[in-house]
Coordinates of C-alpha atoms in Angstrom, one line a residue:
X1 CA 53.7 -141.6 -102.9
X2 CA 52.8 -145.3 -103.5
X3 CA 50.5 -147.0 -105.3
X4 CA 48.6 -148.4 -102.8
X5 CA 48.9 -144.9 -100.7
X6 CA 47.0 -143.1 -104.0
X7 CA 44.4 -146.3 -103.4
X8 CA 43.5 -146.0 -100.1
X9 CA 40.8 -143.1 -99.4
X10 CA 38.9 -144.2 -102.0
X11 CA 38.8 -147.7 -100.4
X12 CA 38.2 -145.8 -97.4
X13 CA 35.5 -143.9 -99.2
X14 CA 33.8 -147.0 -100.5
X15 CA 33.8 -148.4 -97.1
X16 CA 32.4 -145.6 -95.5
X17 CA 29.6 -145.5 -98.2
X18 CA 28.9 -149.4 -97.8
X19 CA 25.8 -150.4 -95.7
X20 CA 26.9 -152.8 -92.7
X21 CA 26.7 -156.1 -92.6
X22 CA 23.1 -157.5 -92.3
X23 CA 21.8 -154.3 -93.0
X24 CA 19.1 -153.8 -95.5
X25 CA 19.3 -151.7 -98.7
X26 CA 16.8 -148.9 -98.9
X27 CA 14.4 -150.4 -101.8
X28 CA 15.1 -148.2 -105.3
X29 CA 12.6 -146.0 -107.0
X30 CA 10.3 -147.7 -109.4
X31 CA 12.0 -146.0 -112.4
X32 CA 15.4 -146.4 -110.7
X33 CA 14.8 -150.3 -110.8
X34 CA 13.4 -150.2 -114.3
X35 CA 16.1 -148.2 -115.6
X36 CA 18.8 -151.0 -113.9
X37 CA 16.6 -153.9 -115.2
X38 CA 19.5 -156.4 -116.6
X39 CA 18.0 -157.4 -120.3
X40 CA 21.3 -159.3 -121.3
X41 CA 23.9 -160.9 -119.9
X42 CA 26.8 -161.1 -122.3
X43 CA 29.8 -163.7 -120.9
X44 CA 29.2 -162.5 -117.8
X45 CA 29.3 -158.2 -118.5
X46 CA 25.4 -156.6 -118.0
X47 CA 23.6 -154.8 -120.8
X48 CA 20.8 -152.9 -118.6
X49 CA 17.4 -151.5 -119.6
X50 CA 19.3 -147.8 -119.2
X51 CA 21.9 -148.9 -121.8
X52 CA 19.1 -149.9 -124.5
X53 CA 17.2 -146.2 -124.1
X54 CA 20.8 -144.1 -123.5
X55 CA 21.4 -145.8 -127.1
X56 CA 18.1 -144.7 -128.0
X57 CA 18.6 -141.5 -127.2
X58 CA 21.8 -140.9 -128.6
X59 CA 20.6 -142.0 -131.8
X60 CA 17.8 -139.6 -131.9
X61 CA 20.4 -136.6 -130.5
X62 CA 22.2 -137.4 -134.0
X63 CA 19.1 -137.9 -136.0
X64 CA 17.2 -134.9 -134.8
X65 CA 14.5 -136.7 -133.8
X66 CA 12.5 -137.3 -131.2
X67 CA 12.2 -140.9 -129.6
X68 CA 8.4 -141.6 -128.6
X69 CA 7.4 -144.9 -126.4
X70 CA 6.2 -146.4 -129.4
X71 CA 9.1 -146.1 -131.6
X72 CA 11.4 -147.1 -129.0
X73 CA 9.9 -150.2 -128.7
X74 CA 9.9 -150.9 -131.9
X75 CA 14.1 -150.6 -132.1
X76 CA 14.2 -152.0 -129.0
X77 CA 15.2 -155.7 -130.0
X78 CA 17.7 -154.1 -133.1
X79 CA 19.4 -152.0 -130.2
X80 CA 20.0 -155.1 -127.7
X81 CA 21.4 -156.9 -130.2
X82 CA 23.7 -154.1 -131.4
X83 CA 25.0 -153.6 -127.4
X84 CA 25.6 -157.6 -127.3
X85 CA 27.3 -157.7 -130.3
X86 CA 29.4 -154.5 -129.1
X87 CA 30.2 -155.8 -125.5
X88 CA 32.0 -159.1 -127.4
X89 CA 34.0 -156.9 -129.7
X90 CA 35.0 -155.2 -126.2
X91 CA 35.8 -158.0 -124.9
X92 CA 37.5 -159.5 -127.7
X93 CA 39.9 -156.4 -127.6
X94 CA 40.3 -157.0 -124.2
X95 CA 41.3 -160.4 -124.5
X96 CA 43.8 -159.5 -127.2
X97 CA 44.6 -156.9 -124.7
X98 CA 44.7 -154.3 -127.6
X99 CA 44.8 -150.6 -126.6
X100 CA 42.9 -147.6 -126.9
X101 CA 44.1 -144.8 -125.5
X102 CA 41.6 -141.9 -123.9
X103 CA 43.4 -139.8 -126.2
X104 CA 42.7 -141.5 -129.5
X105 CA 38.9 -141.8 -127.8
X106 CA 38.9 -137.9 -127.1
X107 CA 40.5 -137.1 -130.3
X108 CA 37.9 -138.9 -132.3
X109 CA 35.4 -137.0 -130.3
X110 CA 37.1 -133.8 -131.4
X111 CA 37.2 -135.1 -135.0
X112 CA 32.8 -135.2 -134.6
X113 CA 32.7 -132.0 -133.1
X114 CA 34.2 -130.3 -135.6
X115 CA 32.7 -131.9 -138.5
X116 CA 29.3 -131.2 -136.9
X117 CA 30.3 -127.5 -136.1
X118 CA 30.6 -127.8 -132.7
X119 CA 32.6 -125.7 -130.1
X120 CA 35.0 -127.7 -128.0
X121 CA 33.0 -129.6 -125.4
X122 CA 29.8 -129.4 -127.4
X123 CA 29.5 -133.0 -127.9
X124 CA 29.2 -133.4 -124.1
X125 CA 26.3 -130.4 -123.3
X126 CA 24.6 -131.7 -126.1
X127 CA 24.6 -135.5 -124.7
X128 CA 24.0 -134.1 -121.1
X129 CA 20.6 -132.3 -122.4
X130 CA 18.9 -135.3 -123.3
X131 CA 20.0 -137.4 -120.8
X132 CA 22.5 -139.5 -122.7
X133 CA 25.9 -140.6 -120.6
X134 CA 29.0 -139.3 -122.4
X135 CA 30.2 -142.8 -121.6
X136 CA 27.9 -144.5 -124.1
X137 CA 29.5 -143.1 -126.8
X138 CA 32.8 -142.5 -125.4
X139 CA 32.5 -146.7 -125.4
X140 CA 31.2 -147.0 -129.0
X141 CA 33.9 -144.9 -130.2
X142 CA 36.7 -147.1 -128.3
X143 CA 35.4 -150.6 -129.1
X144 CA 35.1 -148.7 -132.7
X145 CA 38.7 -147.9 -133.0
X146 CA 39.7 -151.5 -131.1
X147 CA 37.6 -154.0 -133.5
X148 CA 39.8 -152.4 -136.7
X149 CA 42.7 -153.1 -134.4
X150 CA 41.6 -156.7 -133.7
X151 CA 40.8 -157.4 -137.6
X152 CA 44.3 -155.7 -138.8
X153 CA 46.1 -158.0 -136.2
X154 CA 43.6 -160.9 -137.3
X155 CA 44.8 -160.4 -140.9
X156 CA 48.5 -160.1 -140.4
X157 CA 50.6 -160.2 -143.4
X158 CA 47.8 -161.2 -145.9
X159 CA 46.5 -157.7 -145.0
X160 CA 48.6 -155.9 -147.6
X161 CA 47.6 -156.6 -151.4
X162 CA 50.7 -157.9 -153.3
X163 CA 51.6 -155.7 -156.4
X164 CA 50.7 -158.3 -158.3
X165 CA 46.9 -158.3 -157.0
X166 CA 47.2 -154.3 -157.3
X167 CA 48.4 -154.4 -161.2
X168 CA 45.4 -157.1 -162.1
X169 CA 42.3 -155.0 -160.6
X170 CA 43.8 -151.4 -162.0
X171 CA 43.9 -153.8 -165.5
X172 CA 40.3 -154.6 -164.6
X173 CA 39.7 -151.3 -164.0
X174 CA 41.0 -149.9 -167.0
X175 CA 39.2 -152.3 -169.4
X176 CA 35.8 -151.2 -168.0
X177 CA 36.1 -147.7 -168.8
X178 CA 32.8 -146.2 -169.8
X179 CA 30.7 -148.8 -167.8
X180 CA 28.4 -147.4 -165.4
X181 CA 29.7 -146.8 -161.4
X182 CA 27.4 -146.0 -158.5
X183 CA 28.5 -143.9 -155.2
X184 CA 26.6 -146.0 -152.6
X185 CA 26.1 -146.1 -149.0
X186 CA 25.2 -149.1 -146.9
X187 CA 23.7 -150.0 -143.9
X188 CA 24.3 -154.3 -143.1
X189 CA 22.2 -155.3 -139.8
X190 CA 23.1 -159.2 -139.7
X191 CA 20.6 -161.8 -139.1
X192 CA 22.0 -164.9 -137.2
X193 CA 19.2 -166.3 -136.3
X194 CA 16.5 -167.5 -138.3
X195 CA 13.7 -166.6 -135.3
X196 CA 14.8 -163.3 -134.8
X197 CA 14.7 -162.1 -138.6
X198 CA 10.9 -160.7 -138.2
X199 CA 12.0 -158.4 -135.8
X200 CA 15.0 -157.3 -137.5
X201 CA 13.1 -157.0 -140.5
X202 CA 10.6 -154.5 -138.4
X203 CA 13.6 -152.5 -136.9
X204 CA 15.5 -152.0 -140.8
X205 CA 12.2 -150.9 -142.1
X206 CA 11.8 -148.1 -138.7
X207 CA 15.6 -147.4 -140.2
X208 CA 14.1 -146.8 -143.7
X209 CA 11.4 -144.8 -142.4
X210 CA 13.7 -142.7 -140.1
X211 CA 16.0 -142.0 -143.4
X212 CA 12.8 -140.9 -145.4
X213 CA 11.6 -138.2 -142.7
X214 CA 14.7 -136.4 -142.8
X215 CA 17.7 -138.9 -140.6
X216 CA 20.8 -137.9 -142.2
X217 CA 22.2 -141.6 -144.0
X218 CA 26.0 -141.2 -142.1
X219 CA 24.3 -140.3 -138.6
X220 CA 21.9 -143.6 -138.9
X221 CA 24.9 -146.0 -140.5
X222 CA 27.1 -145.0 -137.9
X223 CA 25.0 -146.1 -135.2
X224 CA 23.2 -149.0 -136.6
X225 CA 25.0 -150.5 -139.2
X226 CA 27.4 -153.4 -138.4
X227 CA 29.3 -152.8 -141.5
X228 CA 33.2 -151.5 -141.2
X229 CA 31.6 -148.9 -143.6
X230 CA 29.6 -147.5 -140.2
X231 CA 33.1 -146.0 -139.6
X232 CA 33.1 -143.9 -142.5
X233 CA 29.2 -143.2 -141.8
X234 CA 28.3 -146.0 -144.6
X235 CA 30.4 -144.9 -147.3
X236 CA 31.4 -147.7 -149.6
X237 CA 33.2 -145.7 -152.6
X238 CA 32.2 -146.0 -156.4
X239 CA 31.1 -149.5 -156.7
X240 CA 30.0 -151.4 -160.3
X241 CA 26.7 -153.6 -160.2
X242 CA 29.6 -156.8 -160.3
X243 CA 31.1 -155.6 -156.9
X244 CA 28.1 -155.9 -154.6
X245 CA 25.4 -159.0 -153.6
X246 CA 23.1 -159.4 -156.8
X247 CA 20.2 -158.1 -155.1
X248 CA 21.9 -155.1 -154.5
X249 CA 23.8 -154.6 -158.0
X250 CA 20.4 -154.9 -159.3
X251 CA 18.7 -152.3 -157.1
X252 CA 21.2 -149.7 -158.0
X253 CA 21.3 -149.9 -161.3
X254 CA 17.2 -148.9 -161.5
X255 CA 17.4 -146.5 -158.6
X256 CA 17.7 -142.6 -159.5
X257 CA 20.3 -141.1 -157.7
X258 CA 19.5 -139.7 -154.0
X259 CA 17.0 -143.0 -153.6
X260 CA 17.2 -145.2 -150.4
X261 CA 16.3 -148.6 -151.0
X262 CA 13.7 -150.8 -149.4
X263 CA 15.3 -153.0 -147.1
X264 CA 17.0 -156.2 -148.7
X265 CA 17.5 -159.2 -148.2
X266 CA 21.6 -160.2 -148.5
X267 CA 23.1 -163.2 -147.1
X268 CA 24.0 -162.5 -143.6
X269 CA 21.4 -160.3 -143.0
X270 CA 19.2 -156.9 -144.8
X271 CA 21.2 -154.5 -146.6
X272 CA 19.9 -150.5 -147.0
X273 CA 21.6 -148.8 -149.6
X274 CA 21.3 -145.4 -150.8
X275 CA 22.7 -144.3 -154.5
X276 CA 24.2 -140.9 -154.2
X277 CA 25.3 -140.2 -157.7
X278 CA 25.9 -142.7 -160.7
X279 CA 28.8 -142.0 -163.5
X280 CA 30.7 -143.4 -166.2
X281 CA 33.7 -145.5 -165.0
X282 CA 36.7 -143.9 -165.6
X283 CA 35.2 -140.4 -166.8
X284 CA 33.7 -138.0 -164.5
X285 CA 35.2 -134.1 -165.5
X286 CA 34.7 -131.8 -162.4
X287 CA 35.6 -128.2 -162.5
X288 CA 37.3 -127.9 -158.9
X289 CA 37.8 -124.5 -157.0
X290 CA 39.3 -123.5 -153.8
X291 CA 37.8 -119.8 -152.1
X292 CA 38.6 -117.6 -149.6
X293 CA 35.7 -116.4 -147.4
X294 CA 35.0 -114.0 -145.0
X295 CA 32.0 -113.4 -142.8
X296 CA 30.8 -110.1 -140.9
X297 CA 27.8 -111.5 -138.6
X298 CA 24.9 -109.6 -137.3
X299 CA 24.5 -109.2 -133.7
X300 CA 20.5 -109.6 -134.5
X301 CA 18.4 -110.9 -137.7
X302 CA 18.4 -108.0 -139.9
X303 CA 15.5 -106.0 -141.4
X304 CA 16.6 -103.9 -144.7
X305 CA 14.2 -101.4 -144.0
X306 CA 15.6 -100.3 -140.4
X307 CA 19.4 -101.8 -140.1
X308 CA 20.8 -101.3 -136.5
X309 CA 24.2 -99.2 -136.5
X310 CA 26.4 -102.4 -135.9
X311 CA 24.8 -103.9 -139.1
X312 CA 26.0 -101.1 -141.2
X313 CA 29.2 -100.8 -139.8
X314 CA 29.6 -104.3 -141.1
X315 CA 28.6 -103.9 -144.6
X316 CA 31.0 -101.2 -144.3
X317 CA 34.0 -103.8 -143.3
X318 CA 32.6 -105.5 -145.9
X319 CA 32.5 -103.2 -148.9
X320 CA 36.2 -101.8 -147.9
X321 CA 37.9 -105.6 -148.2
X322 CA 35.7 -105.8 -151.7
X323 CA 37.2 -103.0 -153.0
X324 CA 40.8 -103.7 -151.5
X325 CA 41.5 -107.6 -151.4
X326 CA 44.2 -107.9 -153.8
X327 CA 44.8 -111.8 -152.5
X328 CA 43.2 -115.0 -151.0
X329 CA 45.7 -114.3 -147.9
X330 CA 44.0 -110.8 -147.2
X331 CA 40.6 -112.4 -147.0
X332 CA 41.8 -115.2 -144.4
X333 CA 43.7 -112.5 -142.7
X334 CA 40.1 -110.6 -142.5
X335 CA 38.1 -113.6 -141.8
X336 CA 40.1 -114.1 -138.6
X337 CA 39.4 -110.4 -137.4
X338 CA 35.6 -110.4 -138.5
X339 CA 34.1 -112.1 -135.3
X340 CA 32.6 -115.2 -137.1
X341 CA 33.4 -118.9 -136.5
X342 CA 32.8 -119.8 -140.3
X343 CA 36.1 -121.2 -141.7
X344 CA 38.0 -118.8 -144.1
X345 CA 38.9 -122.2 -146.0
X346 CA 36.0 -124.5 -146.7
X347 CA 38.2 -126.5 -148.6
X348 CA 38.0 -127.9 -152.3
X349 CA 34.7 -127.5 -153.9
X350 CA 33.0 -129.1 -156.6
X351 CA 31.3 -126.5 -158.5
X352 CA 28.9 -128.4 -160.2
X353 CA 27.8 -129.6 -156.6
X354 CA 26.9 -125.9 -155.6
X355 CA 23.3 -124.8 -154.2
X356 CA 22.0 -122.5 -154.7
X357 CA 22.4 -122.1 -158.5
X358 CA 22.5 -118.4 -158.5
X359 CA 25.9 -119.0 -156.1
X360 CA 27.5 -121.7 -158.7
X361 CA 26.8 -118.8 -161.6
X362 CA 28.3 -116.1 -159.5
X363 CA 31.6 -118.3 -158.5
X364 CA 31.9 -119.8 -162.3
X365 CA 32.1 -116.7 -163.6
X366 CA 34.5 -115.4 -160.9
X367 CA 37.7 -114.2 -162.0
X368 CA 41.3 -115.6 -159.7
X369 CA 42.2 -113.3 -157.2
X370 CA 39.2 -110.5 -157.3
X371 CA 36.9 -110.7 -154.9
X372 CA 33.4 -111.0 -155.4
X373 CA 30.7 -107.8 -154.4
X374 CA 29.5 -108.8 -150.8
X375 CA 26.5 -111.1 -150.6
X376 CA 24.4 -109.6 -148.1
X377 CA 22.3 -112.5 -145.5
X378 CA 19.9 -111.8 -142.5
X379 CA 22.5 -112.9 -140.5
X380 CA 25.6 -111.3 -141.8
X381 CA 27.6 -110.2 -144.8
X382 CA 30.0 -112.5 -146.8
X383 CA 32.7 -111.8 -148.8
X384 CA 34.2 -114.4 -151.7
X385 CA 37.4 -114.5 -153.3
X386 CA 38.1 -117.5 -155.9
X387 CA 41.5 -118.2 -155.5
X388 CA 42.0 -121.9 -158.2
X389 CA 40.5 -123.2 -160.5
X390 CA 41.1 -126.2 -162.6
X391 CA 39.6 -129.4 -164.2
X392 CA 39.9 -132.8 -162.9
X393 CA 39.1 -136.6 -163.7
X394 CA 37.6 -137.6 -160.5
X395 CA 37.1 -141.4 -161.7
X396 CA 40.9 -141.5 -162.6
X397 CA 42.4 -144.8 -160.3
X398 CA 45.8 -145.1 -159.3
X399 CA 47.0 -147.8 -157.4
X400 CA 47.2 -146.4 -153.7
X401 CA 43.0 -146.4 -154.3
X402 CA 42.9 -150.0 -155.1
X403 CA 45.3 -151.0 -152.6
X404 CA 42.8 -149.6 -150.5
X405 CA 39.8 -151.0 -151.6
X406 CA 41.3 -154.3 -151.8
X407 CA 42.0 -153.7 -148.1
X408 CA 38.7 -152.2 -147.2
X409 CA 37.1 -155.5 -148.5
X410 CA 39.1 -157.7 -147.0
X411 CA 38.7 -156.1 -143.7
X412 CA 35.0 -156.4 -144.1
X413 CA 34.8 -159.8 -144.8
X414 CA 36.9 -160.7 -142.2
X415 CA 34.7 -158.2 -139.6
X416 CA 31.5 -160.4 -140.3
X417 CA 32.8 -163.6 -140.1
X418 CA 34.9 -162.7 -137.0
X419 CA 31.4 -161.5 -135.4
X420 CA 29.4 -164.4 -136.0
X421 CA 32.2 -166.5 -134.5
X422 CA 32.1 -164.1 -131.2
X423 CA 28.0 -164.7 -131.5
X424 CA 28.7 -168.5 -131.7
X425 CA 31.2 -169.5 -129.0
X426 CA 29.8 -166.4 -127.1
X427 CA 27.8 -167.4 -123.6
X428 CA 24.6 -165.0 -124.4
X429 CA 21.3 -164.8 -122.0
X430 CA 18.7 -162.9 -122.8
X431 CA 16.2 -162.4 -120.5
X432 CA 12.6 -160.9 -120.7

């Protein structure tokens, strides 16, 4: 079949749909009308009333939080401008007609999912019950994946440090051993113009606020920030006071660890940081362990003093693989039989980093290869095996991390001066 044959019903469908000519169009609902009320028009592509509140929304299905008249309002101005700048990153990558395929979009999506726990298709249900199009952030994540595209091509060859570049920062690097290093995360929101910065200001300190009642720090940078950190939810790395704008390296070094700064003032625009842990550069000794887990859920919340007989027959799965796990693999093996979608691997663990204490005593003082007596929950029964343990420099460089940094830095600067060029030659009309 042709092209054109695959076309034609739904031109025909169109057609049929289209009023005819000279007729009037039935008048839209009041809220309908609203909702389509055109608030920018970026080189000719709409950003709609509906855009600004679907963005809204989605922020507050990632935050947990609810979104009240009031509080929209107040990001209403920081949310436009994050749209605008978006729709000329979009259209950037179109005109550098870079693609991005819908499978890198839904693979992306499956990469959220399962960091957030989600069942396939989650994502989606989650979006449809509050109202949010999947397409909003099926188009954040695509322009996402694009504008690295567009700054990697932008770069070209000078995109790859030289060894020679590589070998002077790991120098660097080794002659500040012992000087203090912060773990930071960032959130950039650029001021361009000089009129707008009160109301930036106001919509970085509703950001603040957000983050102090509870927003996670990687679910707000990743939809607010317009830092090539948002990518990686605001995570910049270990950082020394030297690296970062002066306001900031001064900030950090008073701040205890777990703080979020006020906002501050950075050329370009406000800067929130938040200083996860601080260390000694090159020296930071972490005991790190790999385990084996296994869960037996309840089919209700338990109550010790009348279990149900499906609760006891799990603590009896449960007390049989304690007693007979001779290996990590037997507790995988029964992890996958036990009915529970908790992974049998969570992967390497810091054991200093383990809550709640009473669990880091019980898994530092486990043996390799023994399973540990079942910890009974309301919800189920777990079973632990340790299966490594060893110690490790975590502030050790080597030079694939510095080529990356190097990169990473690069990127960014280019990323902000590439967007205030779009901003600049860009035909922008913001109406009322």
């Amino acid at each position: 079949m042709s092209r054109h044959a695959l076309l034609a019903p739904a031109l025909l469908a169109l057609l049929a749909a289209a009023p005819p000519a000279g007729a009037q169009m039935p008048p839209q609902p009041p809220q309908a009308a609203q909702a389509n009320r055109i608030v920018a028009v970026v080189n000719g592509d709409v950003v709609s009333r509906a855009d600004i509140i679907g963005r809204a929304r989605l922020f507050a299905l990632n935050a947990g939080i609810g979104v009240s008249p009031e509080t929209l309002e107040r990001m209403r101005p920081q949310v436009t401008r994050l749209i605008v700048d978006e729709k000329l990153r979009a259209q950037e990558i179109q005109r550098r007609r870079i693609p991005v395929s819908d499978a890198e979009v839904a693979e992306a999506v499956q990469d959220l999912e399962r960091r957030n726990n989600l069942p396939a298709g989650g994502l989606r249900a989650q979006l449809a019950q509050v109202g949010v199009a999947p397409r909003l952030l099926y188009d954040q994540i695509r322009t996402q994946i694009g504008w690295g595209r567009v700054l990697r091509q932008q770069l070209g060859p000078d995109a790859e440090p030289t060894q020679a570049e590589v070998d002077e920062a790991l120098r660097n690097i080794r002659a500040r051993i012992g000087q203090p290093e912060y773990l930071v995360s960032e959130i950039f929101i650029p001021v361009d113009d000089p009129t707008t910065e009160p109301e930036t200001r106001r919509f970085v300190e509703e950001v603040i606020r957000q983050l102090r009642a509870g927003t996670p720090f990687p679910v707000a940078a990743t939809q607010f920030s317009q830092a090539q950190s948002a990518l990686q939810g605001g995570d910049i790395g270990w950082v020394r006071k030297e690296e970062v704008d002066s306001e900031v390296g001064d900030l950090i070094e008073r701040m205890p660890p777990g703080a979020i700064s006020n906002p501050v003032r950075v050329p370009g625009g406000y800067q929130i940081v938040a200083l996860r842990q601080k260390r000694e550069s090159g020296r930071d000794i972490a005991t790190l362990i790999s385990i084996r887990q296994a869960f037996f859920p309840f089919a209700g919340t338990l109550d010790p003093n009348a279990p149900t007989q499906q609760q006891r027959d799990q603590v009896e799965k449960a007390q049989r693989l304690a007693a007979t796990a001779r290996s990590c693999d037997a507790v995988e093996q029964a992890a996958r039989g036990g009915g529970s979608d908790r992974p049998a691997d969570p992967g390497e663990i810091r054991l200093e980093t383990v809550n709640p204490p009473q669990l880091r005593s019980l898994l530092a003082g486990l043996p390799s290869g023994r399973p540990a007596q079942p910890i009974l929950t309301p919800e189920g029964v777990l079973v632990m095996m340790l299966c490594s343990r060893e110690q490790r420099n975590l502030a050790e460089t080597n030079a694939q991390q510095v080529k990356s940094q190097l990169l990473r830095d690069r990127v960014e600067n280019l990323s902000r001066q590439l967007q205030r060029d779009l901003r600049r030659r860009g035909n922008i009309e913001m109406r009322s």
